[in-house]
Coordinates of C-alpha atoms and ligand atoms in Angstrom, one line a residue:
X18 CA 0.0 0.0 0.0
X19 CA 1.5 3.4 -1.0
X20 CA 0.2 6.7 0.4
X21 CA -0.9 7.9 -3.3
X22 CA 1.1 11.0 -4.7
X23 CA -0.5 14.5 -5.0
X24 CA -1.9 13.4 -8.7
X25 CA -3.8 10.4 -7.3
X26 CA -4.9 12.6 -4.3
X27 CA -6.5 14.8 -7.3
X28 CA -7.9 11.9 -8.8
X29 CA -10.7 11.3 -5.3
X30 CA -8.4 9.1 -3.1
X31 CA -8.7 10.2 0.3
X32 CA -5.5 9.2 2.6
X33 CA -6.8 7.8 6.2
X34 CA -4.6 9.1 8.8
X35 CA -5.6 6.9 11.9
X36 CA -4.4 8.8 15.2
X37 CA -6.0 6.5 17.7
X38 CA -2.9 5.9 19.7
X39 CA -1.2 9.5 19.4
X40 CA -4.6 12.1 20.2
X41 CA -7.1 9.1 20.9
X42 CA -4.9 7.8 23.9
X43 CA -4.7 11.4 25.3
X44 CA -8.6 11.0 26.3
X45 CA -8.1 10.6 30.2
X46 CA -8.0 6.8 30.9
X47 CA -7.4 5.7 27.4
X48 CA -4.0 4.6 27.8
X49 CA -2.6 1.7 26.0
X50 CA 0.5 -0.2 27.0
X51 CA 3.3 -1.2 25.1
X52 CA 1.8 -4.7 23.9
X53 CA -1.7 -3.0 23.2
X54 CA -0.3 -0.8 20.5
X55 CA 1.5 -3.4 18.6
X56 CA -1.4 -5.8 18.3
X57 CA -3.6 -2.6 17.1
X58 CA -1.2 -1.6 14.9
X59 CA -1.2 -4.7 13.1
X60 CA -4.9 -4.6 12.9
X61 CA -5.1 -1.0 11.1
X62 CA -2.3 -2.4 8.7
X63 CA -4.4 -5.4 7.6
X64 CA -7.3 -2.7 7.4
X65 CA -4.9 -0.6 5.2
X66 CA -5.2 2.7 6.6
X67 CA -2.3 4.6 5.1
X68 CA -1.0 6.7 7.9
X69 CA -0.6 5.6 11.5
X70 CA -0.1 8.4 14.0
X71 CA 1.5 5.8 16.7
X72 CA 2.6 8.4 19.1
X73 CA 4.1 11.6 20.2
X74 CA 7.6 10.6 21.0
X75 CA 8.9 13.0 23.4
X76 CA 6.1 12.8 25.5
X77 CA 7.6 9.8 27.5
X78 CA 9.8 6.9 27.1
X79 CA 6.8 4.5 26.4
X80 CA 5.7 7.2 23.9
X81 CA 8.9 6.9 22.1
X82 CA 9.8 3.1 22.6
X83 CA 5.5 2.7 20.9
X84 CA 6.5 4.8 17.8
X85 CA 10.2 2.4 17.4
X86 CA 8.2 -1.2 17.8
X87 CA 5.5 0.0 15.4
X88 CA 8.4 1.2 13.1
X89 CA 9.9 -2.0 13.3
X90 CA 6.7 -4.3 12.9
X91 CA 4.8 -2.3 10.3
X92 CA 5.9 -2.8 6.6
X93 CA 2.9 -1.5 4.5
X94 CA 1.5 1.8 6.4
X95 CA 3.4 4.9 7.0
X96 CA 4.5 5.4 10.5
X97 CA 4.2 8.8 11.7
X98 CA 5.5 10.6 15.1
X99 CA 4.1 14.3 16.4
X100 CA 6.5 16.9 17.3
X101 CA 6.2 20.2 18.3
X102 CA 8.3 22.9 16.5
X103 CA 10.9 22.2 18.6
X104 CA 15.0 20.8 17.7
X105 CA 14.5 18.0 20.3
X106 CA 11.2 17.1 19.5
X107 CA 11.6 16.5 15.9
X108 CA 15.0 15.1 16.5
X109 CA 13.7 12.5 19.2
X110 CA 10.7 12.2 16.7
X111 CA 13.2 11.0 13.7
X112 CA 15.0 8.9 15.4
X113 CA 11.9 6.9 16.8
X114 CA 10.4 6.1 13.0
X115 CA 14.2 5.7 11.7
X116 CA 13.6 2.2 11.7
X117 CA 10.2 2.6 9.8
X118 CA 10.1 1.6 5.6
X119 CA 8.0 4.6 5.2
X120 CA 8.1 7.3 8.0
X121 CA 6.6 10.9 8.8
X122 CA 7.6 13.5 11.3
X123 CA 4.1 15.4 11.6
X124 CA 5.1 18.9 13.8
X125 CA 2.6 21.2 14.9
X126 CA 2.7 24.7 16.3
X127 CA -0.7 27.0 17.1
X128 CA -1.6 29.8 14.9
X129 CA -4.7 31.0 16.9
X130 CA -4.9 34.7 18.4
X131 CA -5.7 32.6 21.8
X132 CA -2.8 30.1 21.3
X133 CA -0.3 32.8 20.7
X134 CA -0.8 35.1 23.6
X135 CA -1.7 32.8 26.2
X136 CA 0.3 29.9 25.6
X137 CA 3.4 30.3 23.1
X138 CA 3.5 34.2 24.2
X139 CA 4.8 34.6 19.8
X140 CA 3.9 37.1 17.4
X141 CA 2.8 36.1 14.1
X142 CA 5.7 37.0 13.1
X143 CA 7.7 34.6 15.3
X144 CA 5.0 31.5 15.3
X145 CA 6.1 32.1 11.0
X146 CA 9.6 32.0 11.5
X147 CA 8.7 28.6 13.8
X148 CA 7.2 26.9 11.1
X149 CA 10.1 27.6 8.2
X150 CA 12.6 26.6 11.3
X151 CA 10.7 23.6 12.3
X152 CA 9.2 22.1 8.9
X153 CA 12.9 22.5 7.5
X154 CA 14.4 21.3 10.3
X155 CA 12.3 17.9 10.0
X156 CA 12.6 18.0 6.1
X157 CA 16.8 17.7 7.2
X158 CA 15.9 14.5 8.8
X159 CA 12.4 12.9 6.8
X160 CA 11.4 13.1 3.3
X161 CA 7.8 12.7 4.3
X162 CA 6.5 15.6 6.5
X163 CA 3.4 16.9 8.1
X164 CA 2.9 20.0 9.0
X165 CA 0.0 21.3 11.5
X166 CA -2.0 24.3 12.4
X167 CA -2.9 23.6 15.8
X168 CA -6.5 25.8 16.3
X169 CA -6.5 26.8 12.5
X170 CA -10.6 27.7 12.4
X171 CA -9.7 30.2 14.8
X172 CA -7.2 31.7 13.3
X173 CA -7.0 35.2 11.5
X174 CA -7.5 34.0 7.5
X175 CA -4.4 36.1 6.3
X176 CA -1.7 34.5 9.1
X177 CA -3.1 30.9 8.6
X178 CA -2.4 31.7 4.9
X179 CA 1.4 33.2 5.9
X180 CA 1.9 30.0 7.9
X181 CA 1.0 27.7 5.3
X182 CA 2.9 29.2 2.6
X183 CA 5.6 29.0 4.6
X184 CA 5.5 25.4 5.4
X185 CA 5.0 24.6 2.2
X186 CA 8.0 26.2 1.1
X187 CA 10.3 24.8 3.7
X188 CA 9.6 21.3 2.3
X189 CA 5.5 20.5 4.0
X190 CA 4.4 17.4 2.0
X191 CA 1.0 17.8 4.0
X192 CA -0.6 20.6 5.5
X193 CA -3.2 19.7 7.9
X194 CA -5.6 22.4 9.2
X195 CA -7.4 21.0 12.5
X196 CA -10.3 22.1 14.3
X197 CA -8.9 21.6 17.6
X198 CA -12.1 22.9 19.5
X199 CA -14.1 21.5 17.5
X200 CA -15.8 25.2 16.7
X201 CA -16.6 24.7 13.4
X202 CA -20.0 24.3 11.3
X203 CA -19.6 22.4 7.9
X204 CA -19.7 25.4 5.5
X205 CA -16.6 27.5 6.9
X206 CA -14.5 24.8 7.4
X207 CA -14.5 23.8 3.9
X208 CA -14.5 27.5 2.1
X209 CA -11.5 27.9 4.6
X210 CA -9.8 24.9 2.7
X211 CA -10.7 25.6 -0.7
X212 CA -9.7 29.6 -0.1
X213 CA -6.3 28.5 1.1
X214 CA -6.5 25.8 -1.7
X215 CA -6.8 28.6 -4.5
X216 CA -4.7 31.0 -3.0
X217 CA -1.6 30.2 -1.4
X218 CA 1.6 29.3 -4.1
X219 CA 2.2 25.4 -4.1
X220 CA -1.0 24.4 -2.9
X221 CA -1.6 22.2 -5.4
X222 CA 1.8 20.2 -5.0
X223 CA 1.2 19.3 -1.5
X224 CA -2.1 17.4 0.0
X225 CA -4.2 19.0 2.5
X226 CA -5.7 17.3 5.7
X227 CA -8.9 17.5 7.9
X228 CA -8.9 17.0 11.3
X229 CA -11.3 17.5 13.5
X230 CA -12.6 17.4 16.9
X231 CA -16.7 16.3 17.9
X232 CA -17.5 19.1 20.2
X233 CA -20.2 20.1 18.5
X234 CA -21.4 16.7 17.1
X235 CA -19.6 17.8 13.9
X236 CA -16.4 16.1 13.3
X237 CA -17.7 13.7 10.5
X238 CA -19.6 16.3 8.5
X239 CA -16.7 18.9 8.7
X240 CA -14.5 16.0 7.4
X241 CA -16.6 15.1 4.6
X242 CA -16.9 18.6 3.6
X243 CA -13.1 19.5 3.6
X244 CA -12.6 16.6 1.6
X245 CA -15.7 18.0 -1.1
X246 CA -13.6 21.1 -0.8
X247 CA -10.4 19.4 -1.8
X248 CA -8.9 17.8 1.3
X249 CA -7.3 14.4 0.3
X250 CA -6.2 13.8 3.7
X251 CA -8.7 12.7 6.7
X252 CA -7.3 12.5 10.5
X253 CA -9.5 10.2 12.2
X254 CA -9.7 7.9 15.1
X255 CA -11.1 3.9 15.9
X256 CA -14.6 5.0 17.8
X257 CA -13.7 8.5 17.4
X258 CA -11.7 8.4 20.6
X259 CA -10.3 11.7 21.8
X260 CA -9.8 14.0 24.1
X261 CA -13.1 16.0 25.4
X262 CA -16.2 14.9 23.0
X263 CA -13.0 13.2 20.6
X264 CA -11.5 12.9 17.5
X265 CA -13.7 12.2 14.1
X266 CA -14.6 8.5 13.8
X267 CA -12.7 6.4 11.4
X268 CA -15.6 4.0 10.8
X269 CA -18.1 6.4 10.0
X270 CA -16.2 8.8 7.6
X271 CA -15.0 5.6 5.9
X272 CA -19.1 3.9 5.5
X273 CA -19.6 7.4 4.4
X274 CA -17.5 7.6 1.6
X275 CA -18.4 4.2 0.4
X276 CA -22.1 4.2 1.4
X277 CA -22.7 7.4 -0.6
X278 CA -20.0 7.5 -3.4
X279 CA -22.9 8.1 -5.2
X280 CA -23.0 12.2 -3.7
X281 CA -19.5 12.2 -3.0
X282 CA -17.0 11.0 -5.6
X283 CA -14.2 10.3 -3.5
X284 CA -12.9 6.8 -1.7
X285 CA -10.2 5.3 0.9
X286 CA -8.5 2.0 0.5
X287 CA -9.5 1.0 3.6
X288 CA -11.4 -2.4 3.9
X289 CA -13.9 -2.0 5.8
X290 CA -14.9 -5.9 7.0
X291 CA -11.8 -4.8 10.0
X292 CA -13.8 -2.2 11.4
X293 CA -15.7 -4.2 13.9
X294 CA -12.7 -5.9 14.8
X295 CA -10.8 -2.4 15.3
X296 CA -13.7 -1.1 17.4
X297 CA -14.5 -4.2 19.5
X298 CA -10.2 -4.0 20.1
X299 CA -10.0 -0.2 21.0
X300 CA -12.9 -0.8 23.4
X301 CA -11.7 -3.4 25.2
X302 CA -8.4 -2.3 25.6
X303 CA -9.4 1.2 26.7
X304 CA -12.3 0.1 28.8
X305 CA -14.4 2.8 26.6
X306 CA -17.4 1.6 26.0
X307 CA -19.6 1.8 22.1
X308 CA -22.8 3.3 22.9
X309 CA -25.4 1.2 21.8
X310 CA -27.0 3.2 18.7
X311 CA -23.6 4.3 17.9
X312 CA -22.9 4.9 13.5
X313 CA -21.9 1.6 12.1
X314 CA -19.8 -0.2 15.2
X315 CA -22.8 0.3 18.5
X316 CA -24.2 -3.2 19.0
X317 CA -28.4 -1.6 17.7
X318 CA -26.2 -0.2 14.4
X319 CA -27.7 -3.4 12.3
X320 CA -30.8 -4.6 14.8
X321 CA -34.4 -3.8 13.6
X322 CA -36.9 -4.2 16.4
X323 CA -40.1 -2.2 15.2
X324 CA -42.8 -4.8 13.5
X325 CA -42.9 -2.8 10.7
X326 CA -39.2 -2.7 10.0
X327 CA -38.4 -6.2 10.7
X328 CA -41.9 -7.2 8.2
X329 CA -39.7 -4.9 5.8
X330 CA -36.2 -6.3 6.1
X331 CA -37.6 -10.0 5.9
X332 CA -39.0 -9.2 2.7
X333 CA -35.7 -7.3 1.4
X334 CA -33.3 -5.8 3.7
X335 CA -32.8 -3.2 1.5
X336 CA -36.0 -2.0 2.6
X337 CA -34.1 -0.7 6.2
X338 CA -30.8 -1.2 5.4
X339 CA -28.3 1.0 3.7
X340 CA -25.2 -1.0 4.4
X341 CA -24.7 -4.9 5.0
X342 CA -23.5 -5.6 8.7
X343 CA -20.9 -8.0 6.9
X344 CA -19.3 -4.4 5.0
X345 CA -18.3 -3.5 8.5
X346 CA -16.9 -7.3 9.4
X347 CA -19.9 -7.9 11.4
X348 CA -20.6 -11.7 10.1
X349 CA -24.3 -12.9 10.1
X350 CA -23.0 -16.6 11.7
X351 CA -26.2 -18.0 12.8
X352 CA -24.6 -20.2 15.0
X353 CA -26.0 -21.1 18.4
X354 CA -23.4 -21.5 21.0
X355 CA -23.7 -23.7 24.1
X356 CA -21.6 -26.5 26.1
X357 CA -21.0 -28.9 22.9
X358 CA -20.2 -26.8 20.9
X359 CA -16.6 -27.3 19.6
X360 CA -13.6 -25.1 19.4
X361 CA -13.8 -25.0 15.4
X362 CA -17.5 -23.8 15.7
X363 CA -16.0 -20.9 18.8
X364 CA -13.6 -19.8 16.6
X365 CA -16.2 -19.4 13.7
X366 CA -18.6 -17.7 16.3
X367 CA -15.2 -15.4 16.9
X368 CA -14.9 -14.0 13.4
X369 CA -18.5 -13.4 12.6
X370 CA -18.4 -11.3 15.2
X371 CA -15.4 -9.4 14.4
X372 CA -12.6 -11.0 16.5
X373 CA -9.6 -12.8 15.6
X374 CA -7.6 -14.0 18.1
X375 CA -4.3 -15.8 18.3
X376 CA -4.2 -19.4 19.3
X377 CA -3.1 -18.2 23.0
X378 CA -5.7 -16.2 23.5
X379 CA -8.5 -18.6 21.7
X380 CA -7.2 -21.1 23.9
X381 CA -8.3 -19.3 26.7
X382 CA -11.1 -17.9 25.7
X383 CA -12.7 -21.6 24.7
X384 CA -11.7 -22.4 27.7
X385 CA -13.8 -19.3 29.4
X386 CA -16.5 -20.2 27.1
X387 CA -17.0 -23.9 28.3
X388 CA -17.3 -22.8 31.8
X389 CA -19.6 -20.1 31.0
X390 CA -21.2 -22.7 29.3
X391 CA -21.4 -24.9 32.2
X392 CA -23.1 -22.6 34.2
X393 CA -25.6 -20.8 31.8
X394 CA -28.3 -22.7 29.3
X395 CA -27.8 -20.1 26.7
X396 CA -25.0 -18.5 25.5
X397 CA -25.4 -15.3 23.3
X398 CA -23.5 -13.8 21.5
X399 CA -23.1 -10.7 23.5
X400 CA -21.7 -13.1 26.2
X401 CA -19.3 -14.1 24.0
X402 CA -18.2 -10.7 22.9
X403 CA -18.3 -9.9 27.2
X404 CA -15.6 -13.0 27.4
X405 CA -13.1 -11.8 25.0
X406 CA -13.3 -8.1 25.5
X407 CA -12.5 -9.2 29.0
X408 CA -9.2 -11.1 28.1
X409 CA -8.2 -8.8 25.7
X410 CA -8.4 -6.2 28.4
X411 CA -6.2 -8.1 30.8
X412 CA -2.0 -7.0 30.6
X413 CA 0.0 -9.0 32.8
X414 CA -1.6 -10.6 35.5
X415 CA 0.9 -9.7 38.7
X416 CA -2.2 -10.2 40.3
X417 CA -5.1 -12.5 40.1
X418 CA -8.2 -13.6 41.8
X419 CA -8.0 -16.9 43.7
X420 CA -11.2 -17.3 45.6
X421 CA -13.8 -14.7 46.8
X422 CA -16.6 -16.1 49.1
X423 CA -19.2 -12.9 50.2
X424 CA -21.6 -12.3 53.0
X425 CA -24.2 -10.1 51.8
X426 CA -27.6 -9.4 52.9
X427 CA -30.2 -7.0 55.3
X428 CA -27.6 -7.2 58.3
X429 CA -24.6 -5.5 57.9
X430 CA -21.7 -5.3 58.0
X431 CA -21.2 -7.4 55.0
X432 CA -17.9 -9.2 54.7
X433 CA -15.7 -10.3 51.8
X434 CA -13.1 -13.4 52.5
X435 CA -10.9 -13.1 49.4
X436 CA -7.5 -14.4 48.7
X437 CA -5.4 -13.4 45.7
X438 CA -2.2 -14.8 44.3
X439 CA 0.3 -11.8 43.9
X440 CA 3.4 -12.0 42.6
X441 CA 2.7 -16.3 42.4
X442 CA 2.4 -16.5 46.2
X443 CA -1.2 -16.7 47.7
X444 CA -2.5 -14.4 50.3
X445 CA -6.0 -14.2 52.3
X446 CA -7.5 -11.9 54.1
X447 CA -11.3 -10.8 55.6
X448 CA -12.1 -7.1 55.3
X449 CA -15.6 -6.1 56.6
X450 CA -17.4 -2.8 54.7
X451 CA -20.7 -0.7 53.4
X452 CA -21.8 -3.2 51.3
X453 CA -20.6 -6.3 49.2
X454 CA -18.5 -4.2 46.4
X455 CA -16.7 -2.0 49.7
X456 CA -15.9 -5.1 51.3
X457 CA -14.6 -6.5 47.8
X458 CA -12.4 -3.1 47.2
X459 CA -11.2 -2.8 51.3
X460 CA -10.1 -6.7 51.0
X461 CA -8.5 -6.1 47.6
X462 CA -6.6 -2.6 49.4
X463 CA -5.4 -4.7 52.4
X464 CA -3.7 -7.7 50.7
X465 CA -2.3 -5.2 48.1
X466 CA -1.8 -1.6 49.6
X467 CA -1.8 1.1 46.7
X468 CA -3.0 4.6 46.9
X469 CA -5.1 4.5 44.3
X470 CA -8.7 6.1 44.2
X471 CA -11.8 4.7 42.5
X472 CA -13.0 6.8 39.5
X473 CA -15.6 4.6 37.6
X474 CA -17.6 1.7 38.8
X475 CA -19.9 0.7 36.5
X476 CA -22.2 -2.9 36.4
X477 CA -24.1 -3.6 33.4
X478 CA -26.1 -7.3 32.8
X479 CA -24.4 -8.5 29.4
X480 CA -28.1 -10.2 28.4
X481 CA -31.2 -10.8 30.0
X482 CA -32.3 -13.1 32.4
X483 CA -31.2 -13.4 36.1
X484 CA -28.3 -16.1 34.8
X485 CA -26.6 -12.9 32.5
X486 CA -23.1 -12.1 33.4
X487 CA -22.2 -8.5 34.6
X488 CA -20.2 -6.7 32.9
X489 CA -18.2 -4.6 35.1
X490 CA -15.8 -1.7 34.5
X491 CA -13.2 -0.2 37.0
X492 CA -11.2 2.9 36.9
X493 CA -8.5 4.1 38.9
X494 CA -6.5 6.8 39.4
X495 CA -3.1 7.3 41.0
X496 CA -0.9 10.2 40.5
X497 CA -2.7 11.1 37.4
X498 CA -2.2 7.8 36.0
X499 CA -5.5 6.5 34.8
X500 CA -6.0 2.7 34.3
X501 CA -8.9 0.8 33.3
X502 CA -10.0 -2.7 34.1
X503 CA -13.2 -5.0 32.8
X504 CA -13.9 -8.0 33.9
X505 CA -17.2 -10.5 33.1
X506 CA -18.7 -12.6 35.0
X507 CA -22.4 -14.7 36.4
X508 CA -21.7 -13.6 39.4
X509 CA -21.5 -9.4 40.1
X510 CA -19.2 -9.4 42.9
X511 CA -16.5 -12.1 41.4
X512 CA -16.7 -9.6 38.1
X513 CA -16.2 -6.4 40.6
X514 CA -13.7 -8.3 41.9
X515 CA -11.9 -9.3 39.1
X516 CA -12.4 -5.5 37.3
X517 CA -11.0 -4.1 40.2
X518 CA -8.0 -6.1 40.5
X519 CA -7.2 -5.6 36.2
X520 CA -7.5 -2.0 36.8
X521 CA -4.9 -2.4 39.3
X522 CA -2.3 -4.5 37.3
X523 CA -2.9 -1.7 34.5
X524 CA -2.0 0.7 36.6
X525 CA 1.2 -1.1 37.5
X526 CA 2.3 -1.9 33.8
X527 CA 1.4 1.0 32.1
X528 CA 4.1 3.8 31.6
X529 CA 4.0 7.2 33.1
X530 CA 2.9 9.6 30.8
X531 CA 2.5 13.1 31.0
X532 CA 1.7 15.4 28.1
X533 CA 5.0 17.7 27.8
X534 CA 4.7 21.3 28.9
X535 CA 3.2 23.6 25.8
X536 CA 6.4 25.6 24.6
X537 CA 6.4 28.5 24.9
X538 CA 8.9 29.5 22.8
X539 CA 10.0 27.5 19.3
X540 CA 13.7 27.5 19.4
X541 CA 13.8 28.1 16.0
Ligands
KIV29 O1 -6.3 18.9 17.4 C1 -5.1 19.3 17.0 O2 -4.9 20.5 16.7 C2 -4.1 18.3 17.1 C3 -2.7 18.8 16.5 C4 -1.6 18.5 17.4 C5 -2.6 18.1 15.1 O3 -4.2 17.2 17.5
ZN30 ZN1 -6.4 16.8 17.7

C-alpha cells in the first residue's frame, strides 16, 4: 500500500490518517500499554489505513519506545510521530520512526490569536519563522513531513495563509488544518480549505488534511466537507476516541464515503470488513465503551426491532438497510453456542463477530467459554463478545483472583473473605465494609496496599435473564495515572472483583505519561 502522490490525491483518493494511539490515547484513561499498540497496529495495517499516527515521541519513554516497535513491525502503512516545533522534538521524533520503511515527522505549532498570547506568548511573526525553522528542520531528517495548524478555524485567515505558505516552502508534504475545539460548522471549514487551496503558491503540490474534533457533534460532517472542498487527507480515530467529546470517527467517515459515493466522488483503501474488529479492540483495551446506537460499530447499528421494520427487512433488507453488517466485518454466523459446541464452531462464532484471536488467547477464551457454558443454558452472543473483550483487556496478570466467598444481605456489615495470588504467592484476608462491592475493594486494598482512588464503577447485565453475566468496568486513578480494568462474570461481585484487581495491574504496567509542557517559545 503506498500513500498515493499528490496526482492520485486529485484523482478522489482520500488518505486515512488513523491517530488512535497518538490524540485518541490522550482522552483521560485511554492509555494503552506497550503490547496494546503493537497488536492494534497490526490490525489497522491489515485494514490498510495509510497513515498511523502511533505516538508523540517526546512525550515519555513509552511514547517513544510505541512509535520504534511500530516502526519495526509495520511494513505496508506509513508510521508517523508528532513533534512540536521544537530541535528535540523532531529530533527525538526522527529517530523513533528511523527504523520505519515509510516514516513521517508530523510537527505542529498553534496559529490562533488565543494560542499565541496565552500559551506560546509569539507574534505572528515569530509563530512564522517557527514553522520555516521547524518544517525545514524535520525535512533535514524525513522526506515525508506533516505540518499542522494547531487551532487553524480560529485563526485570523491572512496568518493561517502566511503559515502555510511557509510550510510549504520549507519542504511540507502535507498541511493539515485542525479544528482543535471543534468550533466549526460544515460550511466554513470547507471555504476555509478551498480559499487556502486557491490561494496560497504550491498548494496544489502538497495534499491537504482534515482534522477534526466532535465538540459540537460535527467532526464527521466537517471532514466530509473539507474533503468536497479538496482535502485528500482525513485525521480520524477507531470509535472516534479523543480528548473531550474526541476525535472524528474512522468508521463512519469511511461507511460514508463508500455508502454514498454516489454524492460524493471520492474513496479510501481502507477495507472495511476490520472495522468491527478495530472497534471491539479499542474498546476493550481502553475500557471505553460503544454506545449502543452508535454509527456503524454500537451493538443496535444493524438490529431492527419495530414490526414494521423487521416485516420490511424479511421481505428485502434493502427496505431498512443502507449498508450490510458484513461491510463492516460484522458476520451474520447463525450459530448457536452452548456447552457442545466445539472449538472450530467458537472460533467461527469469533470472526462473525469481528474477532480474531491468536491461538493463546483462543485457547483461553474456549476455555472461558466452556465454563460459561457450564453454568448458563444459553449462551449469546453478547456473552461471547463480554468474554473476549475481557481477556483482551487483561496485561499482565501480577495479580489475580483466587477465591472470593461474600456475606451479603439486610444485616450488615457485609464481609468479603478473598485471597489473591500476587506476585505467584497466595494471600487471604477478611475485610468487613458498606456493602458487598466495599468489602470486595477494602479486602482487595489490604492484601495489596496502593494509593489509588476509585474513579468509575460501572455494572451492566451483558443479556437478560437473572443467569446474564455482569459486565463490570473499574477505573482508577493514581498520581494522574488512569487505568482501566473490565472484567465478566455470572456472578457481580466475582466480576467487581476481578475488574477491580485488572484496573490495578494496569495501573502497574502501564508507563507514566504526561503530556510535555506547551512551549512557549520554538527555538527556531
Ligand atoms: O487537534 C489538534 O490540533 C491536534 C494537532 C496536534 C494536530 O491534534
Ligand atoms: Zn487533535
Amino acid at each position: 500500500m503506498n500513500v498515493p502522490s499528490s496526482t492520485d490525491a486529485k484523482a478522489g483518493r482520500v488518505i486515512v490518517f488513523d491517530t488512535t494511539m497518538r490524540d485518541g490515547e490522550q482522552s483521560p484513561g485511554a492509555s494503552m500499554s506497550l503490547d496494546e499498540k503493537l497488536e492494534l497496529a497490526k490490525i489497522l495495517e491489515d485494514m490498510r489505513v495509510d497513515v498511523i499516527e502511533a505516538g508523540f515521541p517526546i512525550a515519555s519513554n513509552g511514547d517513544f519506545d510505541a512509535v520504534r516497535r511500530i516502526s519495526q513491525i509495520v511494513t505496508e502503512s506509513t508510521i508517523c510521530g508528532l513533534a512540536r516545533a521544537g530541535v528535540a522534538d523532531i529530533e527525538r521524533c526522527a529517530e523513533a520512526i528511523k527504523p520505519a520503511r515509510r516514516g513521517r515527522i508530523h510537527t505542529f505549532i498553534s496559529t490562533s490569536p488565543q494560542h499565541r498570547d496565552h500559551i506560546l506568548r509569539m507574534s505572528p511573526a515569530d509563530v512564522i519563522d517557527a514553522v520555516t525553522g521547524s518544517v525545514a528542520h524535520a525535512r533535514n531528517l524525513c522526506d515525508d513531513v506533516e505540518w499542522s495548524a494547531q487551532d487553524a478555524t480560529r485563526t485570523e485567515r491572512d496568518v493561517l495563509r502566511r503559515c502555510v505558505e511557509a510550510a510549504i516552502r520549507a519542504g511540507a508534504k502535507t498541511i493539515n488544518l485542525p479544528d482543535t475545539v471543534g468550533y466549526s460548522f460544515p460550511a466554513e471549514y470547507g471555504a476555509m480549505f478551498r480559499d487556502l487551496i486557491d490561494s496560497v503558491p504550491g498548494a496544489d503540490e502538497v495534499v491537504f488534511s482534515a482534522h477534526c474534533h466532535n465538540d459540537l457533534g460535527l467532526a464527521v460532517a466537517n471532514s466530509l466537507a473539507a474533503v468536497q472542498a479538496g482535502a485528500r487527507q482525513v485525521e480520524l480515530a477507531i470509535n472516534g476516541i479523543g480528548e473531550r467529546a474526541g476525535n472524528c470517527a474512522l468508521e463512519e467517515v469511511v461507511m460514508a464515503l463508500k455508502v454514498r459515493g454516489d454524492a460524493l466522488p471520492y474513496y479510501t483503501e481502507v477495507r472495511s470488513e476490520h472495522i468491527t474488529r478495530a472497534s471491539r479492540y479499542v474498546s476493550a483495551i481502553t475500557g471505553f465503551p460503544v454506545q449502543f446506537n452508535k454509527a456503524i460499530v454500537g451493538k443496535n447499528a444493524f438490529a431492527h426491532e419495530a414490526g414494521i421494520h423487521q416485516d420490511g427487512m424479511l421481505k428485502n433488507a434493502e427496505t431498512y438497510e443502507i449498508m450490510r453488517p458484513e461491510d463492516v466485518g460484522q458476520g451474520a454466523s447463525n450459530l448457536v453456542m452452548g456447552k457442545h459446541s466445539g472449538r472450530h464452531a467458537f472460533r467461527e462464532k469469533l470472526k462473525g463477530l469481528g474477532y480474531e484471536l491468536g491461538q493463546n488467547a483462543l485457547n483461553e477464551a474456549f476455555g472461558r467459554f466452556k465454563d460459561l457454558a457450564d453454568k448458563k443454558k444459553t449462551v449469546y452472543d453478547d456473552d461471547i463478545i463480554a468474554l473476549v473483550d475481557d481477556a483482551l483487556a487483561r496485561g499482565a496478570e501480577r495479580i489475580k483472583v483466587k477465591t472470593l466467598r461474600v456475606i451479603a444481605g439486610t444485616e450488615g456489615p457485609q464481609e468479603a473473605h478473598m485471597t489473591l495470588v500476587i506476585d505467584g504467592a497466595p494471600v487471604s484476608t477478611v475485610a468487613t465494609g458498606d456493602g458487598p462491592v466495599d468489602a470486595v475493594f477494602k479486602a482487595i486494598k489490604a492484601l495489596a496496599p496502593h494509593e489509588a482512588e476509585l474513579r468509575l464503577f460501572q455494572v451492566h447485565a451483558v443479556t437478560e435473564g437473572a443467569d446474564a453475566q455482569a459486565k463490570v468496568s473499574v477505573r482508577l486513578e493514581e498520581d494522574g495515572r488512569i487505568a482501566t480494568g473490565l472484567a465478566a462474570d455470572t456472578d457481580t461481585l466475582v466480576a467487581s472483583a476481578t475488574a477491580y484487581v485488572n484496573a490495578l495491574n494496569n495501573l502497574f504496567t502501564r508507563r507514566e505519561k504526561s503530556a510535555p509542557e506547551p512551549m512557549t517559545a520554538s527555538g527556531f
